[in-house]
Amino acid sequence: MGKDEIDLTEKQILRRGEILDSATKLFLNESYGRTTMDNVLTLVGGSKRTLYKYFPNKEALFTAIIEQVSDRVLSAFTPLPREGTFREALIDMGARYLQVMTSAECISLYRAMVAEAPHFPDLADNFLQNGPCRASQHLAEYLRSHAKNNRLRITDPDLCAAQFMGAVRGNVHFHAVFNGRVPTKKETRMISETAVETLLNGWRK
Amino acid sequence: MGKDEIDLTEKQILRRGEILDSATKLFLNESYGRTTMDNVLTLVGGSKRTLYKYFPNKEALFTAIIEQVSDRVLSAFTPLPREGTFREALIDMGARYLQVMTSAECISLYRAMVAEAPHFPDLADNFLQNGPCRASQHLAEYLRSHAKNNRLRITDPDLCAAQFMGAVRGNVHFHAVFNGRVPTKKETRMISETAVETLLNGWRK
DNA sequence: TTCATATGGTACGATTTCGTATCCTTCAAC
DNA sequence: GTTGAAGGATACGAAATCGTACCATATGAA
C-alpha cells in the first residue's frame, strides 16, 4: 500500500508537483512510448536521483500523471445546479459535454488512454467511468426526474442519455481526435441545440 | 514514385503478403511502439534481408499494414442496395455501422490510428474520411433523397446523419475501446432500433 | 559548528532495437 | 550441370533507454 510516502516535506511536495506537471506536458503531447525519462529530466531539470525517488519507474510516473489529469479534466463532468427551462438545461449539458470532450487536454488524455488501455486497464476503466459514463449518468438522472413533467416517453433513461450524448458528439469528436479540428464555443452550442431539438421532439409522446 | 517495385514474381507477391498479414497481427494487437521488427521476424519466419527488402523500414511496414486493413475494414461502409421500408433501411444502416465500428478488427485499427494520428496524419485522415465520415455521408445522401417522401424536417442532412450515427454509437463504442465490451448482433440491432425510433420521430414535422 | 539528509550532475551497465552486412543454401532458368 | 538471383540465419554497429551507482554540494537541524 502506501509504502513510506507518509512523510514529505512541504518543499518535497512542491518539487514532486513540479516534476509531475512538467512530465505531464511531455507524456500528453508525445505518447508514452515516445517520452523518455531523460527527456522528462531535461525539461524539469534536476537529477535522476530525485526523479526516481518520487516515481520509482516510468509506469508509476505515467500512472500518477493520468490520475491527476483525469481528476482535473473529468471534474468538469460534475453536475451543475440546473436553471432555466428543461430544454435550456439539456442544451447546456450537451454543450458543456462537447466542450469538455473536445478540449485540448481531454483529447490528449483520450489519446493516451486509447493507446494504453490494454496496458493500463485500470486507468482506462477509470477514464471511461468518470468521464463519458458519468456525464451521461447525470443526464439520465435528470431525464428520470423530469420526464413525466415534460410528457416524455422515456423507458430507458440511461440509453436515452447515452444516445443524446452520442448525437451531440456526432463526428465532431472524431474530427478533434484525428484532425485536430475542434469546434468553437458557438459551434458546440449550435450542435447541442440541434440535437436537443431533434431528440426532445423524438421523445415526445 | 513507385521506385522499382514494378517487377515482382508471383511468389514474391505471396511472400510479401504473408509478411504483411503476420505483421498485421502484431501491430494491431500490440502498439506500434511495442512491436519490434525482430518480433515480426520470429512470427513470420525468414530473414531480415527479405523483410527489409519488401518494407524498407518500420514506418513503411506500418503504413502498408494500416492501408491494407483500412481498405478491408472500411469497405464495409460502402452503401448497400436498400430494400424494405424507410425505417427498416435506417435500422439496417445503423446496425451495420455499429457492428463494423465495434468489430475486433476495427477497434484495433481505431486504437492504432488514435495513438499514431500525430505521427501518421495522412493515415489518420484517410481513416476518418473513409470510415465514420463516409458512412454518415451515405446516410446523409439517403436522407436527402427520402426526406420529402417521408415528410421529414431535415434542413442539414449531413448534420442529421452524423447525429444519428452518434446516437447509435452512444457509449457502446467507448465501452468497446476501453473495456473490450462489444455488443452482440442482437444488441446492435436493438440499439439501432431505439435510435431510429427516437430520431425518426424527432425529424417528423 | 557538525552532521545527516536531500539533491544535482553524471557516469555507467544492461538491455533493446533498428537497420546493415556477411555467409551460405536453395531454386529456377538456360 | 552451370550460373545467378533470391532467401535464410545470424552477426554486427550504432544509438537509445531504463534504472542504478557514485561523488560533490547545499540545506536544515542539533
Coordinates of C-alpha atoms (C1' of nucleotides) in Angstrom, one line a residue:
Chain A
M1 CA 0.0 0.0 0.0
G2 CA 1.3 3.4 0.9
K3 CA 4.9 2.4 1.5
D4 CA 6.7 5.2 3.2
E5 CA 5.4 8.2 1.4
I6 CA 3.9 9.4 4.6
D7 CA 6.5 11.9 5.5
L8 CA 7.0 14.5 2.8
T9 CA 8.2 18.0 3.5
E10 CA 6.3 20.9 2.2
K11 CA 9.1 21.5 -0.2
Q12 CA 9.3 18.0 -1.4
I13 CA 5.6 18.0 -2.2
L14 CA 6.2 21.1 -4.3
R15 CA 9.1 19.5 -6.0
R16 CA 7.1 16.4 -6.7
G17 CA 4.4 18.6 -8.2
E18 CA 6.8 20.4 -10.4
I19 CA 8.1 17.1 -11.8
L20 CA 4.6 15.8 -12.3
D21 CA 3.5 19.0 -14.2
S22 CA 6.5 19.1 -16.5
A23 CA 6.2 15.4 -17.2
T24 CA 2.5 15.8 -17.9
K25 CA 3.3 18.0 -20.9
L26 CA 5.6 15.5 -22.4
F27 CA 3.5 12.4 -21.8
L28 CA 0.4 14.1 -23.2
N29 CA 2.0 15.8 -26.2
E30 CA 4.0 12.8 -27.1
S31 CA 2.9 9.2 -26.4
Y32 CA 4.0 7.0 -23.5
G33 CA 6.5 5.2 -25.8
R34 CA 8.0 8.3 -27.3
T35 CA 8.5 10.0 -24.0
T36 CA 11.8 9.1 -22.2
M37 CA 12.8 9.6 -18.7
D38 CA 15.8 11.5 -19.8
N39 CA 13.5 13.7 -21.8
V40 CA 11.5 14.4 -18.7
L41 CA 14.7 15.2 -16.8
T42 CA 16.0 17.8 -19.3
L43 CA 12.6 19.6 -19.1
V44 CA 12.2 19.6 -15.4
G45 CA 15.8 19.9 -14.5
G46 CA 17.4 18.2 -11.6
S47 CA 18.8 14.8 -11.3
K48 CA 17.7 11.3 -11.9
R49 CA 18.0 10.5 -8.3
T50 CA 15.2 12.8 -7.3
L51 CA 13.1 11.8 -10.2
Y52 CA 13.3 8.1 -9.3
K53 CA 12.8 8.9 -5.7
Y54 CA 9.3 10.3 -6.2
F55 CA 8.4 8.0 -9.1
P56 CA 10.1 4.6 -8.9
N57 CA 9.7 3.9 -12.6
K58 CA 8.2 5.1 -15.8
E59 CA 4.9 3.3 -15.3
A60 CA 4.4 4.9 -11.9
L61 CA 5.1 8.3 -13.3
F62 CA 2.6 7.8 -16.1
T63 CA 0.0 6.4 -13.7
A64 CA 0.4 9.4 -11.4
I65 CA 0.1 11.8 -14.4
I66 CA -3.0 10.2 -15.8
E67 CA -4.7 10.1 -12.4
Q68 CA -4.0 13.8 -11.9
V69 CA -5.1 14.9 -15.3
S70 CA -8.2 12.7 -15.2
D71 CA -9.2 14.2 -11.9
R72 CA -8.7 17.7 -13.3
V73 CA -10.3 17.2 -16.7
L74 CA -13.2 14.9 -15.7
S75 CA -14.2 17.0 -12.7
A76 CA -15.9 19.2 -15.3
F77 CA -18.5 16.4 -15.6
T78 CA -19.9 17.0 -12.2
P79 CA -23.5 18.1 -12.4
L80 CA -24.2 21.8 -12.1
P81 CA -27.3 23.3 -10.4
R82 CA -29.8 23.5 -13.3
E83 CA -31.6 26.6 -14.0
G84 CA -33.8 27.7 -16.8
T85 CA -36.2 25.6 -18.8
F86 CA -35.9 21.9 -19.4
R87 CA -34.8 22.5 -22.9
E88 CA -32.2 25.0 -21.9
A89 CA -30.8 22.6 -19.3
L90 CA -30.4 19.9 -21.9
I91 CA -28.7 22.4 -24.3
D92 CA -26.3 23.4 -21.5
M93 CA -25.5 19.8 -20.6
G94 CA -24.9 18.9 -24.2
A95 CA -22.8 21.9 -25.0
R96 CA -20.8 21.5 -21.8
Y97 CA -20.2 17.9 -22.5
L98 CA -18.9 18.5 -26.0
Q99 CA -16.8 21.5 -24.9
V100 CA -15.0 19.3 -22.4
M101 CA -14.7 16.3 -24.7
T102 CA -13.1 18.3 -27.4
S103 CA -10.8 20.4 -25.2
A104 CA -7.2 20.1 -26.0
E105 CA -6.4 18.5 -22.6
C106 CA -9.2 16.0 -22.9
I107 CA -8.2 15.0 -26.4
S108 CA -4.7 14.4 -25.3
L109 CA -5.9 12.4 -22.3
Y110 CA -8.2 10.4 -24.6
R111 CA -5.5 9.7 -27.0
A112 CA -3.2 8.4 -24.2
M113 CA -6.0 6.3 -22.7
V114 CA -7.0 4.7 -26.0
A115 CA -3.4 3.9 -26.8
E116 CA -2.5 2.5 -23.5
A117 CA -5.8 0.9 -22.4
P118 CA -4.5 -2.6 -22.9
H119 CA -1.5 -2.0 -20.7
F120 CA -3.2 0.2 -18.1
P121 CA -6.7 -1.3 -17.9
D122 CA -7.4 0.3 -14.5
L123 CA -6.7 3.8 -15.8
A124 CA -8.7 3.2 -18.9
D125 CA -11.7 2.0 -16.9
N126 CA -11.4 4.9 -14.6
F127 CA -11.4 7.3 -17.5
L128 CA -14.5 5.6 -19.0
Q129 CA -16.4 5.6 -15.8
N130 CA -15.6 9.0 -14.5
G131 CA -15.7 10.5 -18.0
P132 CA -18.3 9.8 -20.6
C133 CA -20.3 7.3 -18.5
R134 CA -20.6 9.7 -15.5
A135 CA -21.7 12.5 -17.8
S136 CA -24.5 10.5 -19.3
Q137 CA -25.5 9.1 -15.9
H138 CA -26.1 12.6 -14.7
L139 CA -28.1 13.3 -17.8
A140 CA -30.0 10.1 -17.2
E141 CA -30.8 11.1 -13.7
Y142 CA -32.0 14.4 -14.9
L143 CA -34.2 12.8 -17.5
R144 CA -35.6 10.4 -14.9
S145 CA -36.7 13.1 -12.7
H146 CA -38.1 15.4 -15.4
A147 CA -39.5 13.0 -18.0
K148 CA -43.0 13.0 -16.6
N149 CA -43.4 16.7 -16.1
N150 CA -42.4 17.2 -19.7
R151 CA -44.6 14.3 -21.0
L152 CA -41.7 12.4 -22.4
R153 CA -41.8 8.7 -23.4
I154 CA -38.5 7.6 -21.9
T155 CA -38.4 3.9 -21.0
D156 CA -34.7 3.6 -20.6
P157 CA -33.2 6.9 -19.3
D158 CA -29.6 5.6 -19.4
L159 CA -29.9 4.5 -23.0
C160 CA -31.5 7.8 -24.0
A161 CA -28.9 9.8 -22.2
A162 CA -26.1 7.9 -24.0
Q163 CA -27.8 8.4 -27.3
F164 CA -28.2 12.1 -26.6
M165 CA -24.5 12.4 -25.7
G166 CA -23.6 10.4 -28.8
A167 CA -25.8 12.6 -31.0
V168 CA -24.1 15.7 -29.6
R169 CA -20.7 14.2 -30.3
G170 CA -21.7 13.3 -33.8
N171 CA -18.5 13.2 -35.8
V172 CA -17.1 16.2 -34.1
H173 CA -15.1 14.3 -31.5
F174 CA -13.7 12.1 -34.3
H175 CA -12.6 15.2 -36.1
A176 CA -10.9 16.6 -33.0
V177 CA -9.1 13.3 -32.4
F178 CA -7.9 12.7 -36.0
N179 CA -7.7 16.1 -37.5
G180 CA -7.3 18.4 -34.5
R181 CA -10.3 20.3 -35.7
V182 CA -12.1 21.4 -32.6
P183 CA -15.4 23.4 -32.6
T184 CA -15.7 26.9 -31.2
K185 CA -17.9 27.5 -28.3
K186 CA -20.6 28.9 -30.5
E187 CA -20.5 25.8 -32.7
T188 CA -20.7 23.5 -29.8
R189 CA -23.8 25.3 -28.6
M190 CA -25.4 25.2 -32.0
I191 CA -24.7 21.5 -32.3
S192 CA -26.2 20.9 -28.9
E193 CA -29.2 22.9 -29.8
T194 CA -30.0 21.0 -32.9
A195 CA -29.5 17.7 -31.1
V196 CA -31.9 18.8 -28.3
E197 CA -34.4 20.0 -30.9
T198 CA -34.5 16.6 -32.6
L199 CA -34.3 14.3 -29.6
L200 CA -36.7 16.3 -27.4
N201 CA -39.2 16.1 -30.2
G202 CA -38.4 12.4 -30.7
W203 CA -39.1 11.7 -27.0
R204 CA -42.4 13.5 -27.0
K205 CA -45.5 11.3 -26.6
Chain B
M1 CA 7.1 7.5 -57.3
G2 CA 6.9 3.7 -57.4
K3 CA 10.6 3.1 -57.4
D4 CA 11.3 -0.3 -58.8
E5 CA 8.6 -2.4 -57.3
I6 CA 7.3 -3.0 -60.7
D7 CA 8.8 -6.4 -61.2
L8 CA 7.6 -8.8 -58.6
T9 CA 7.3 -12.5 -59.1
E10 CA 4.0 -14.2 -58.3
K11 CA 5.8 -15.9 -55.5
Q12 CA 7.3 -12.7 -54.2
I13 CA 3.9 -11.1 -54.1
L14 CA 2.7 -14.0 -52.0
R15 CA 5.7 -13.8 -49.7
R16 CA 5.1 -10.1 -49.2
G17 CA 1.5 -10.8 -48.4
E18 CA 2.5 -13.4 -45.8
I19 CA 4.8 -10.9 -44.1
L20 CA 2.2 -8.3 -44.2
D21 CA -0.5 -10.5 -42.7
S22 CA 1.7 -11.8 -39.9
A23 CA 2.9 -8.3 -39.1
T24 CA -0.6 -7.0 -39.1
K25 CA -1.5 -9.3 -36.1
L26 CA 1.4 -7.9 -34.1
F27 CA 1.0 -4.2 -34.9
L28 CA -2.7 -4.3 -34.2
N29 CA -2.6 -6.4 -31.1
E30 CA 0.3 -4.6 -29.6
S31 CA 1.0 -0.9 -30.4
Y32 CA 3.4 0.5 -32.9
G33 CA 6.0 1.2 -30.3
R34 CA 5.8 -2.2 -28.6
T35 CA 6.1 -4.1 -31.8
T36 CA 9.6 -4.8 -33.0
M37 CA 10.9 -5.8 -36.3
D38 CA 12.6 -8.8 -34.7
N39 CA 9.3 -9.7 -33.2
V40 CA 7.7 -9.6 -36.7
L41 CA 10.5 -11.8 -37.9
T42 CA 10.2 -14.6 -35.4
L43 CA 6.5 -14.8 -36.2
V44 CA 6.7 -14.7 -39.9
G45 CA 10.0 -16.7 -40.1
G46 CA 12.6 -15.9 -42.7
S47 CA 15.4 -13.4 -42.6
K48 CA 15.8 -9.7 -42.1
R49 CA 17.0 -9.5 -45.6
T50 CA 13.7 -10.3 -47.1
L51 CA 11.7 -8.3 -44.6
Y52 CA 13.7 -5.2 -45.3
K53 CA 13.6 -5.8 -49.0
Y54 CA 9.8 -5.6 -49.1
F55 CA 9.5 -2.9 -46.4
P56 CA 12.5 -0.6 -46.2
N57 CA 11.8 0.4 -42.6
K58 CA 9.3 0.1 -39.8
E59 CA 7.2 3.0 -40.8
A60 CA 6.8 1.7 -44.3
L61 CA 5.6 -1.6 -42.9
F62 CA 3.2 0.1 -40.6
T63 CA 1.9 2.3 -43.3
A64 CA 1.3 -0.7 -45.6
I65 CA -0.4 -2.6 -42.8
I66 CA -2.8 0.3 -42.0
E67 CA -3.6 0.9 -45.6
Q68 CA -4.5 -2.7 -46.2
V69 CA -6.5 -3.1 -43.0
S70 CA -8.3 0.2 -43.6
D71 CA -9.3 -0.9 -47.1
R72 CA -10.6 -4.2 -45.8
V73 CA -12.4 -2.9 -42.7
L74 CA -13.8 0.3 -44.1
S75 CA -15.0 -1.3 -47.3
A76 CA -17.9 -2.4 -45.1
F77 CA -19.1 1.2 -45.2
T78 CA -20.0 1.1 -48.9
P79 CA -23.7 1.6 -49.4
L80 CA -25.8 -1.5 -49.9
P81 CA -28.9 -1.6 -52.2
R82 CA -31.7 -0.6 -49.8
E83 CA -34.8 -2.6 -49.6
G84 CA -37.7 -2.6 -47.2
T85 CA -39.3 0.5 -45.7
F86 CA -37.5 3.7 -44.9
R87 CA -37.5 2.9 -41.2
E88 CA -36.0 -0.6 -41.9
A89 CA -33.3 0.9 -44.1
L90 CA -32.3 3.3 -41.3
I91 CA -32.2 0.4 -38.8
D92 CA -30.1 -1.6 -41.1
M93 CA -27.6 1.2 -41.7
G94 CA -27.3 2.0 -38.0
A95 CA -26.9 -1.6 -37.0
R96 CA -24.4 -2.3 -39.7
Y97 CA -22.5 0.8 -38.8
L98 CA -22.3 -0.2 -35.1
Q99 CA -21.4 -3.7 -36.0
V100 CA -18.4 -2.6 -38.0
M101 CA -17.3 0.0 -35.6
T102 CA -17.2 -2.4 -32.7
S103 CA -15.7 -5.3 -34.6
A104 CA -12.4 -6.5 -33.1
E105 CA -10.5 -5.5 -36.2
C106 CA -12.0 -2.0 -36.4
I107 CA -11.3 -1.4 -32.7
S108 CA -7.7 -2.4 -33.1
L109 CA -7.4 -0.2 -36.2
Y110 CA -9.1 2.6 -34.3
R111 CA -6.7 2.2 -31.4
A112 CA -3.7 2.3 -33.7
M113 CA -5.0 5.4 -35.5
V114 CA -5.8 7.3 -32.4
A115 CA -2.4 6.6 -30.9
E116 CA -0.4 7.4 -34.1
A117 CA -2.5 10.1 -35.6
P118 CA 0.0 12.8 -34.7
H119 CA 2.8 10.9 -36.4
F120 CA 0.9 9.5 -39.3
P121 CA -1.6 12.3 -40.1
D122 CA -2.3 11.0 -43.6
L123 CA -3.3 7.6 -42.4
A124 CA -5.4 9.1 -39.7
D125 CA -7.2 11.4 -42.1
N126 CA -7.8 8.5 -44.5
F127 CA -9.3 6.5 -41.7
L128 CA -11.6 9.4 -40.7
Q129 CA -12.7 10.2 -44.2
N130 CA -13.2 6.6 -45.5
G131 CA -14.6 5.4 -42.1
P132 CA -17.0 7.3 -40.0
C133 CA -17.4 10.3 -42.3
R134 CA -18.1 8.1 -45.4
A135 CA -20.7 6.1 -43.5
S136 CA -22.6 9.2 -42.4
Q137 CA -22.2 10.7 -45.8
H138 CA -24.1 7.8 -47.3
L139 CA -26.8 8.1 -44.7
A140 CA -26.9 11.8 -45.5
E141 CA -27.4 11.1 -49.1
Y142 CA -30.2 8.7 -48.3
L143 CA -31.9 11.2 -46.0
R144 CA -31.6 13.9 -48.7
S145 CA -33.4 11.7 -51.2
H146 CA -36.1 10.4 -48.9
A147 CA -36.8 13.3 -46.6
K148 CA -39.6 14.7 -48.6
N149 CA -41.4 11.5 -49.3
N150 CA -41.4 10.8 -45.6
R151 CA -42.4 14.3 -44.5
L152 CA -39.2 14.9 -42.5
R153 CA -38.0 18.3 -41.5
I154 CA -34.3 17.9 -42.2
T155 CA -32.5 21.1 -43.0
D156 CA -29.0 19.8 -42.7
P157 CA -28.8 16.1 -43.8
D158 CA -25.1 15.8 -43.1
L159 CA -25.5 17.0 -39.5
C160 CA -28.6 14.8 -39.0
A161 CA -26.7 11.8 -40.4
A162 CA -23.8 12.4 -38.1
Q163 CA -26.1 12.9 -35.1
F164 CA -27.9 9.6 -36.0
M165 CA -24.6 7.7 -36.2
G166 CA -23.5 9.3 -32.9
A167 CA -26.8 8.3 -31.2
V168 CA -26.3 4.7 -32.4
R169 CA -22.8 4.7 -31.1
G170 CA -23.9 6.1 -27.8
N171 CA -21.4 4.9 -25.2
V172 CA -21.1 1.5 -26.8
H173 CA -18.1 2.3 -28.9
F174 CA -16.3 3.8 -25.8
H175 CA -17.0 0.6 -23.9
A176 CA -15.6 -1.5 -26.8
V177 CA -12.4 0.7 -26.9
F178 CA -11.8 0.9 -23.1
N179 CA -13.3 -2.2 -21.8
G180 CA -13.3 -4.6 -24.7
R181 CA -17.1 -5.0 -24.1
V182 CA -18.6 -5.4 -27.6
P183 CA -22.3 -5.8 -28.2
T184 CA -23.8 -8.9 -29.8
K185 CA -25.5 -8.6 -33.1
K186 CA -28.9 -8.6 -31.4
E187 CA -27.9 -5.8 -29.1
T188 CA -26.6 -3.7 -32.0
R189 CA -29.9 -4.1 -33.8
M190 CA -31.9 -3.2 -30.7
I191 CA -29.7 -0.2 -30.1
S192 CA -30.2 0.9 -33.7
E193 CA -33.9 0.4 -33.5
T194 CA -34.3 2.6 -30.5
A195 CA -32.2 5.3 -32.1
V196 CA -34.3 5.2 -35.2
E197 CA -37.4 5.3 -33.2
T198 CA -36.4 8.4 -31.4
L199 CA -34.7 10.3 -34.3
L200 CA -37.3 9.4 -36.9
N201 CA -39.9 10.7 -34.6
G202 CA -37.8 13.7 -33.9
W203 CA -37.5 14.6 -37.5
R204 CA -41.2 14.4 -38.2
K205 CA -42.9 17.6 -39.0
Chain C
dT1 C1' 29.9 24.1 14.0
dT2 C1' 28.7 19.5 12.8
dC3 C1' 26.3 16.0 10.9
dA4 C1' 22.7 13.7 8.4
dT5 C1' 19.8 14.0 4.6
dA6 C1' 18.2 15.7 0.2
dT7 C1' 19.6 16.9 -4.2
dG8 C1' 22.3 17.9 -8.5
dG9 C1' 25.3 16.1 -12.0
dT10 C1' 26.9 12.4 -14.4
dA11 C1' 28.9 8.1 -15.4
dC12 C1' 27.7 3.5 -16.1
dG13 C1' 25.7 -1.2 -17.0
dA14 C1' 22.5 -3.9 -19.2
dT15 C1' 19.2 -4.3 -22.5
dT16 C1' 16.7 -3.3 -26.5
dT17 C1' 16.1 -2.2 -31.2
dC18 C1' 16.7 -0.5 -35.8
dG19 C1' 18.9 -1.4 -39.9
dT20 C1' 23.2 -3.3 -42.4
dA21 C1' 26.4 -6.6 -43.7
dT22 C1' 28.1 -11.3 -44.3
dC23 C1' 28.0 -16.1 -45.3
dC24 C1' 25.8 -19.9 -47.0
dT25 C1' 21.8 -22.6 -49.1
dT26 C1' 18.1 -23.1 -52.4
dC27 C1' 15.9 -22.8 -56.5
dA28 C1' 14.8 -21.7 -61.1
dA29 C1' 16.4 -20.6 -65.9
dC30 C1' 19.3 -21.8 -69.6
Chain D
dG1 C1' 25.1 -29.3 -65.0
dT2 C1' 26.1 -24.3 -64.5
dT3 C1' 25.0 -19.9 -63.1
dG4 C1' 22.9 -16.2 -61.0
dA5 C1' 19.5 -14.3 -58.2
dA6 C1' 16.5 -14.8 -54.0
dG7 C1' 16.2 -16.1 -49.5
dG8 C1' 17.5 -17.9 -44.7
dA9 C1' 20.4 -17.5 -40.5
dT10 C1' 22.9 -14.6 -37.9
dA11 C1' 26.4 -11.4 -36.6
dC12 C1' 27.2 -6.7 -36.0
dG13 C1' 27.3 -1.5 -35.4
dA14 C1' 25.2 2.4 -33.5
dA15 C1' 22.0 4.6 -30.9
dA16 C1' 18.5 4.9 -27.4
dT17 C1' 16.7 4.0 -23.0
dC18 C1' 15.8 2.4 -18.3
dG19 C1' 17.3 2.3 -13.9
dT20 C1' 21.5 2.3 -10.6
dA21 C1' 25.7 4.0 -8.5
dC22 C1' 28.8 7.4 -7.1
dC23 C1' 30.5 11.8 -5.7
dA24 C1' 30.1 16.6 -4.6
dT25 C1' 27.2 20.3 -2.9
dA26 C1' 23.5 22.5 -0.4
dT27 C1' 20.3 22.7 3.3
dG28 C1' 18.5 22.3 7.6
dA29 C1' 18.5 20.6 12.4
dA30 C1' 21.1 19.6 16.8

